[in-house]
Coordinates of C-alpha atoms in Angstrom, one line a residue:
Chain A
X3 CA -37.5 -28.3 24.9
X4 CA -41.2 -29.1 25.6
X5 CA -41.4 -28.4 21.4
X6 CA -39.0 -30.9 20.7
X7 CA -40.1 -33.7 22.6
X8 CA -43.5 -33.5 20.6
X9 CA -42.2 -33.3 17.8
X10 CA -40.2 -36.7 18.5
X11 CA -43.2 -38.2 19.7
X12 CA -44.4 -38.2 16.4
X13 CA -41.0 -39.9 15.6
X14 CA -40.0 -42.3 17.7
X15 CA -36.7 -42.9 18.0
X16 CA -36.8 -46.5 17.4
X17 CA -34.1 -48.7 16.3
X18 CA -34.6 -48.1 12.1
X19 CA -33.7 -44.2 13.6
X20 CA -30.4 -46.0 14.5
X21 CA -30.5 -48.3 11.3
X22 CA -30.0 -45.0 9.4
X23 CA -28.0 -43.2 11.5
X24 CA -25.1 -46.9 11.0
X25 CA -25.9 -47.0 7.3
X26 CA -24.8 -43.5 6.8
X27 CA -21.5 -43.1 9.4
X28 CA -19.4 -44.8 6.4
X29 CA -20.7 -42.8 3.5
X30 CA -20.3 -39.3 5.7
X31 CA -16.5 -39.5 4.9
X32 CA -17.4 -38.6 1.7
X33 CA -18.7 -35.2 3.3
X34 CA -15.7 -34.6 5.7
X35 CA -13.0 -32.9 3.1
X36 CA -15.6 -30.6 2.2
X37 CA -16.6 -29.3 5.8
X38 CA -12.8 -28.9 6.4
X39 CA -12.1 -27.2 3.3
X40 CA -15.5 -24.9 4.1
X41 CA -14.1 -24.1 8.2
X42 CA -10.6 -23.1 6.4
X43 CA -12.1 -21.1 3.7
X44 CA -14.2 -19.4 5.8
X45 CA -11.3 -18.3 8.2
X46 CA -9.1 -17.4 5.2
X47 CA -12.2 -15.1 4.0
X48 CA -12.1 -13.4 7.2
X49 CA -15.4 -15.3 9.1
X50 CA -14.5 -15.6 13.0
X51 CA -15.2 -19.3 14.1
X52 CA -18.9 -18.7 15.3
X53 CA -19.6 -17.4 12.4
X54 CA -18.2 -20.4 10.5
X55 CA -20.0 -22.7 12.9
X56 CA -22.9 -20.9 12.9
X57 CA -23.6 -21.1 8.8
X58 CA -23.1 -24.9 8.7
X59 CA -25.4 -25.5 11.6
X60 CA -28.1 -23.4 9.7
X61 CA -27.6 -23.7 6.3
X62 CA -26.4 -26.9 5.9
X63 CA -26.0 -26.6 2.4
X64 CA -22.2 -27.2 0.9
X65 CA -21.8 -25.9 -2.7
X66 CA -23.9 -22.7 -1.7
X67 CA -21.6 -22.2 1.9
X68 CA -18.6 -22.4 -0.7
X69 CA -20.0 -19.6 -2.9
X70 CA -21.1 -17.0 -0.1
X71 CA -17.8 -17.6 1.7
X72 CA -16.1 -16.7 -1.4
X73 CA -18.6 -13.8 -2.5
X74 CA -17.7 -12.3 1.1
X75 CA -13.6 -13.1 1.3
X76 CA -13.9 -10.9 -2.7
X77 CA -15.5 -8.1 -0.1
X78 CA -19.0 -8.7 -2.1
X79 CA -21.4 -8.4 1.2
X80 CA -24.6 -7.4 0.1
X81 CA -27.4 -9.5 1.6
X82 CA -29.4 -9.7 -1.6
X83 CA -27.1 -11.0 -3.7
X84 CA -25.9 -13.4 -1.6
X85 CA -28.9 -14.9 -0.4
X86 CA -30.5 -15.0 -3.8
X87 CA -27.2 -16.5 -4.5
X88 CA -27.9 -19.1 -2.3
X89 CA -31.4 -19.6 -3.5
X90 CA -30.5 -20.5 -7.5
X91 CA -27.6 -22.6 -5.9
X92 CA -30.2 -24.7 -4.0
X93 CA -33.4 -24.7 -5.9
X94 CA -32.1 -28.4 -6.9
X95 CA -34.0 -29.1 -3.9
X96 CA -37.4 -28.2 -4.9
X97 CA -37.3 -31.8 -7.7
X98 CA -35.8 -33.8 -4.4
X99 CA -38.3 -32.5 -2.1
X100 CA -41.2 -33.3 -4.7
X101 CA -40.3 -36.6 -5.4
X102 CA -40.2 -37.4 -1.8
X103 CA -43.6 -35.4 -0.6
X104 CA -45.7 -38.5 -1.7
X105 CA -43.4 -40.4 1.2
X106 CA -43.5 -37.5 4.0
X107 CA -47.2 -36.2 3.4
X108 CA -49.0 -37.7 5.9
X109 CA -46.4 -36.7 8.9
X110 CA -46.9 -33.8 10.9
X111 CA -45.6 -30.6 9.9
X112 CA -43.4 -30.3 12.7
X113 CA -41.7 -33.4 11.5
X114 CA -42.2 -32.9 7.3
X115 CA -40.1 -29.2 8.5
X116 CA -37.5 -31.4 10.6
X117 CA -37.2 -33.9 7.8
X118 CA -36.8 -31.6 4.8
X119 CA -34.3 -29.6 6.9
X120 CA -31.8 -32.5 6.4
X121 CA -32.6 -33.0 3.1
X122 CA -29.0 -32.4 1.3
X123 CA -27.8 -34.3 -1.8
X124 CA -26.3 -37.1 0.1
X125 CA -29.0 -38.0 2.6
X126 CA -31.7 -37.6 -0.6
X127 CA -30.0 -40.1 -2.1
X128 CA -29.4 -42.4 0.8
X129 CA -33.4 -42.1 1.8
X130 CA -34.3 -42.9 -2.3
X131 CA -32.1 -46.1 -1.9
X132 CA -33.5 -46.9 1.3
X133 CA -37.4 -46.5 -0.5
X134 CA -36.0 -48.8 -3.6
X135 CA -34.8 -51.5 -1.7
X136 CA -37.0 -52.1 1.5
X137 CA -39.8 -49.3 1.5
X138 CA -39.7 -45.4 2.6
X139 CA -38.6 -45.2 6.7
X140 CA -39.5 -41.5 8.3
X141 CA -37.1 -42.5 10.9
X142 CA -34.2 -44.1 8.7
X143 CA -34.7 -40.6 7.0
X144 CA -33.8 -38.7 10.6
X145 CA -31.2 -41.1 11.4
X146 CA -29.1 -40.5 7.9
X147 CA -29.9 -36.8 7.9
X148 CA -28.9 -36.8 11.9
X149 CA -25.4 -38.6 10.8
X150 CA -24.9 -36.1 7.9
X151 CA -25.3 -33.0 9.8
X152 CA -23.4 -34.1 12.9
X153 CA -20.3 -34.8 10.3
X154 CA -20.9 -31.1 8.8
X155 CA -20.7 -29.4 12.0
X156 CA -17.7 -31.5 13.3
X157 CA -15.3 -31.2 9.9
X158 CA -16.5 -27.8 10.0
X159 CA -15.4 -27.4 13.3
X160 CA -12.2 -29.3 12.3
X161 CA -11.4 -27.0 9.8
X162 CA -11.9 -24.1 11.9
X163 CA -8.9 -25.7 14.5
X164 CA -6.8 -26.9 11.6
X165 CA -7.1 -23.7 9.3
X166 CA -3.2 -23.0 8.7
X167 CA -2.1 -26.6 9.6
X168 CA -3.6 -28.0 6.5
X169 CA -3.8 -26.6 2.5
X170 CA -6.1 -28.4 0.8
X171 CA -8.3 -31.6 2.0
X172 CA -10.0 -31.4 -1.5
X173 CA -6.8 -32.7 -2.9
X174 CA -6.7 -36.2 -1.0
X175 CA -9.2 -37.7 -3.3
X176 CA -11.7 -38.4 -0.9
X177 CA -14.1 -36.1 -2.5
X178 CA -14.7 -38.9 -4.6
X179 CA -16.3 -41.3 -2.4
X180 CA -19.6 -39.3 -3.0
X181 CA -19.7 -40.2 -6.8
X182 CA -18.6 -43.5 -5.9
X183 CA -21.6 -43.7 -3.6
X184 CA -24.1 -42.9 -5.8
X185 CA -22.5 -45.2 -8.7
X186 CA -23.7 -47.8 -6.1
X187 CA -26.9 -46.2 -5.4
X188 CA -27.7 -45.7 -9.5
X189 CA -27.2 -48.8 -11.5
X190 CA -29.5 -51.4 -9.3
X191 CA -32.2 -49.2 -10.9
X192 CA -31.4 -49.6 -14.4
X193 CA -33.6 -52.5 -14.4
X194 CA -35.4 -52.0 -17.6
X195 CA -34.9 -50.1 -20.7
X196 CA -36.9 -46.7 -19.6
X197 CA -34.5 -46.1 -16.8
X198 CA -31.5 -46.5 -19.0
X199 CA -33.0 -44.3 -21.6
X200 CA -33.8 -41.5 -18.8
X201 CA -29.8 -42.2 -17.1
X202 CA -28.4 -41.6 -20.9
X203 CA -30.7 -38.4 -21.6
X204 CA -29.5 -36.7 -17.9
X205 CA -25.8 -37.8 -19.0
X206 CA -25.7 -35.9 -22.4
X207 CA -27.9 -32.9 -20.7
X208 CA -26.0 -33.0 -17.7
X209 CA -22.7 -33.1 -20.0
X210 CA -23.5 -29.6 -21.8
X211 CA -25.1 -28.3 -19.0
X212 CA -22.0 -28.4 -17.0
X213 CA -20.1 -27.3 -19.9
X214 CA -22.2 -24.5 -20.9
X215 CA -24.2 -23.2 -18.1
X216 CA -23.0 -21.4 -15.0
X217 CA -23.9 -23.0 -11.5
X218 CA -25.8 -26.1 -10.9
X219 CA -28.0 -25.1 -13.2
X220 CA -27.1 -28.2 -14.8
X221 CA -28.4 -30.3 -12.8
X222 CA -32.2 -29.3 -12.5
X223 CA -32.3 -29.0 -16.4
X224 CA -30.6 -33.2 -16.8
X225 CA -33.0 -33.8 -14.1
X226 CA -36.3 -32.3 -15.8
X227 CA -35.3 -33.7 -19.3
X228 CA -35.0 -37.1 -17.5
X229 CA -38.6 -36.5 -16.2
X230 CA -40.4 -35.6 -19.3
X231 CA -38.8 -38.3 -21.2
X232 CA -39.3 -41.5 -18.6
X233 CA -42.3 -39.8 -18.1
X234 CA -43.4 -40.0 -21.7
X235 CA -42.0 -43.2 -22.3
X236 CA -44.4 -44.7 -19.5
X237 CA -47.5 -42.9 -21.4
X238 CA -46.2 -45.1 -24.5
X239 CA -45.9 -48.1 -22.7
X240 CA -49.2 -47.6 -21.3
X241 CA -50.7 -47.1 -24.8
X242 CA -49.1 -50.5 -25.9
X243 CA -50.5 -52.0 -23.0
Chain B
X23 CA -20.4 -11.9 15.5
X24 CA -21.2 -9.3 13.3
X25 CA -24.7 -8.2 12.8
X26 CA -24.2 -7.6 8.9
X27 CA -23.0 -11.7 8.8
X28 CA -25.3 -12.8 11.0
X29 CA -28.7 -11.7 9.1
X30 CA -26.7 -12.8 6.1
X31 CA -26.4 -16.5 7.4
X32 CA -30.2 -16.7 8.7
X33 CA -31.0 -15.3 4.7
X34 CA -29.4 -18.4 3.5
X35 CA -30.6 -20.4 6.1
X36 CA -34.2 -19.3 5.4
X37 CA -34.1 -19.4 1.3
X38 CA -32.3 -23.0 1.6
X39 CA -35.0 -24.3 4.0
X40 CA -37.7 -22.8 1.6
X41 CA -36.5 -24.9 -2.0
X42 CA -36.5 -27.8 0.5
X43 CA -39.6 -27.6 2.2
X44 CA -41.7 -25.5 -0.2
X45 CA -43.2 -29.0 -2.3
X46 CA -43.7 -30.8 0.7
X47 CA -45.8 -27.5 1.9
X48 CA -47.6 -26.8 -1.3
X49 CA -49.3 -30.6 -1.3
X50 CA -49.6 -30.7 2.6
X51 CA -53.1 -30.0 2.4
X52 CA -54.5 -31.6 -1.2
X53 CA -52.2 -34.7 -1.3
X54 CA -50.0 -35.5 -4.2
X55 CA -52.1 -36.2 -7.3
X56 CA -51.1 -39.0 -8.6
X57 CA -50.5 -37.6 -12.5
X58 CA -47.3 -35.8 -10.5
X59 CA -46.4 -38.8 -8.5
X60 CA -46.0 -40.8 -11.7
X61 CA -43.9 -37.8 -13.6
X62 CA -41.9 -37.6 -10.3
X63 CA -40.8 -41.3 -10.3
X64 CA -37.7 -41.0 -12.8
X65 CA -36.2 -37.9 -10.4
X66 CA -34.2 -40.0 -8.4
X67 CA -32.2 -41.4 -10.7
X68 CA -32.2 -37.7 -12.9
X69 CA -30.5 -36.6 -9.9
X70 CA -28.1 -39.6 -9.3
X71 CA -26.7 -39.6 -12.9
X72 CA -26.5 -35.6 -12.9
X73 CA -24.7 -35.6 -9.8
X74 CA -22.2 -38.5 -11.0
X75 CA -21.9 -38.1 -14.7
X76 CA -19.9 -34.4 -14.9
X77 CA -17.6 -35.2 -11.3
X78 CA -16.2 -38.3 -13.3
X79 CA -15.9 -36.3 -17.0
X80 CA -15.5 -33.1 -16.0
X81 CA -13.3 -32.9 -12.6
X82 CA -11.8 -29.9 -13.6
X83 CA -14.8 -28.6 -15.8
X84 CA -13.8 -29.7 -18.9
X85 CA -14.4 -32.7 -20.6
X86 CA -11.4 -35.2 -20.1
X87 CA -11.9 -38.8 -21.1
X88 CA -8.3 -39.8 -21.1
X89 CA -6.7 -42.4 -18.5
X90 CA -5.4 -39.6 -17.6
X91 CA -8.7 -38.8 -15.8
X92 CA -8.4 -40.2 -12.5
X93 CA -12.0 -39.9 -11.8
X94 CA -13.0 -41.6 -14.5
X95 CA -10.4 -44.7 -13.5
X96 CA -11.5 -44.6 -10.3
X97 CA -15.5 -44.6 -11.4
X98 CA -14.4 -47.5 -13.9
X99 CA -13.5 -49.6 -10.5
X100 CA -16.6 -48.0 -8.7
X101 CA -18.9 -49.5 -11.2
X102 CA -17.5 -53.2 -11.5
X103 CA -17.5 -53.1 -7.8
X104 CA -21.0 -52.4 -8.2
X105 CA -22.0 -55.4 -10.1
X106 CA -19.6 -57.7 -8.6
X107 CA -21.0 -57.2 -4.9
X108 CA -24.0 -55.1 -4.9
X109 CA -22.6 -53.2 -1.7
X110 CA -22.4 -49.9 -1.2
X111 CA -19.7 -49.2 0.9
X112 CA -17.3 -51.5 -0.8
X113 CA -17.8 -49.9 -4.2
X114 CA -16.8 -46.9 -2.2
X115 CA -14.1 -48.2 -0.3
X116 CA -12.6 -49.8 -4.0
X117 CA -13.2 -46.7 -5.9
X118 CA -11.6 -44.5 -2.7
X119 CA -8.7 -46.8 -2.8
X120 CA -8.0 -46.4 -6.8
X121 CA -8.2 -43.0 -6.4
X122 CA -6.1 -42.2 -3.9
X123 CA -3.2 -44.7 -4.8
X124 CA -3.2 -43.2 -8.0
X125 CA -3.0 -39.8 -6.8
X126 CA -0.6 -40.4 -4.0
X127 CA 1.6 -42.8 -6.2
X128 CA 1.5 -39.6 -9.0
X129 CA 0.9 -41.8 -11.9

């Protein structure tokens, strides 16, 4: 206890804590067929409750939950494939994390550790947005990462009670609020002609990648190819400058 | 709770934490130079557009562009929403609404 209040010292919970945590409560819906779906597939798999509840509250990590859930209801349950699994499933990460160190360095480890915990795709996104439009916010970053993990526990937790009332919660369409979301998120920065070349390159790689590679593999390789081209493009520009 | 899924769970709790903590670790003590802050700057929207792009062509994993494609229609809305009011949640809220009228109407 003693451990956590110092490491909220360091974060104040201040009202831009509470900024993040409003801005996010409407995009979490987004997130709350896919907790169901995970509590229901993890019963049907054979995963008591705790066990359920206890893998979203530490892993908090969706596409990856789905896969070991389904590796262990097949009766696949050896720790090293699953967990290395896991680990290709969520190496996406490592590009997020990077392009947000130059933000978090400066913060105490305690907190850099609290923050990157809550890094998922959706609260990534929601702290870029946040940097683009008014400047980076350590504690808008707890308060949408806060909001994003209480919503994972709970629909997990919901889908644990409701396993056997409802089928599918993929099937409502709400699972497409996230694309929506980041529709909103993406076009205010294709501003200038670099940013729409790097959104078309991570298209077409994205595109094959998703047609020809297993996994998520697709997106680190759109997401590199984006990076080397902006990145040359800038080097161009500079030249011309 | 059984051992075997327990030290399963805190595997995949430990590996996740690592891919998201691991850059923020490796610069803690040097800083990020600034050659790798400037290649880093496109990421975000690398990420935005890979995470969009194949959920509105590929919902089912192959490529469908076809009005068929509710996805798509739905990400047609999402993006005209987008320039029309610059809000998040109401391009969410219009794009939610396309999509599940047209999936609850069956069209």
């Amino acid at each position: 206890m003693e451990r956590l209040q110092r490491i909220f010292q360091h974060i104040p919970i201040t009202s831009e804590f509470w900024v993040g945590v409003w801005d996010s409560v409407p995009l979490t819906i987004g997130v709350v067929p896919f907790g169901i779906t995970c509590g229901i597939m993890a019963l049907t798999a054979g995963l008591t409750a705790g066990e359920a509840l206890l893998m979203s509250t530490c892993v908090f990590a969706g596409a990856s939950q789905f896969v070991a859930i389904t590796m262990l209801g097949a009766g696949v349950s050896g720790w090293s494939l699953i967990v290395f699994t896991t680990l290709l499933i969520n190496i996406r990460h490592l590009l997020m994390g990077a392009s947000l160190a130059p933000y978090i360095m400066r913060l105490p480890i305690s907190v850099q550790a609290l923050l990157s915990f809550g890094m998922v795709d959706e609260t990534y996104a929601i702290t870029i947005d946040r940097i683009h439009k008014k400047g980076y916010s350590a504690n808008y970053q707890l308060g949408a990462n806060t909001a994003f993990y209480s919503v994972w526990i709970l629909s997990t937790a919901v889908g644990v009670l409701l396993s056997g009332y409802i089928t599918d919660p993929l099937a409502w369409g709400l699972d497409f609020a996230m694309p929506a979301i980041f529709l909103a998120m993406l076009i205010p920065r294709l501003i200038n002609s670099t940013a729409v070349v790097v959104c078309g390159v991570a298209a077409l790689v994205a595109i094959m990648g998703a047609l020809y590679l297993p996994g998520k593999w697709y997106i680190i390789l759109a997401c590199l190819s984006a990076t080397v081209v902006g990145g040359l493009l800038e080097g161009e520009e500079q030249h011309a400058n | 709770m059984r051992t075997e899924i327990f030290l399963i769970i805190m595997g995949m709790a430990t590996v996740t934490f690592l891919t998201r903590f691991t850059p923020v670790a490796i610069f803690r003590k040097t800083g990020v130079p600034l050659w790798f802050e400037r290649w880093m700057k496109h990421v975000p929207t690398g990420i935005l557009t890979a995470l969009i792009i194949p959920a509105l062509l590929l919902p089912k994993g192959h490529l469908d562009i076809s009005i068929e494609n509710h996805y798509l229609l739905a990400g047609m809305v999402a993006v005209m929403a987008t320039y029309l009011f610059r809000n998040i949640i109401v391009s969410m809220s219009l794009g939610l609404a396309v999509m599940v009228s047209l999936r609850w109407l069956g069209v």
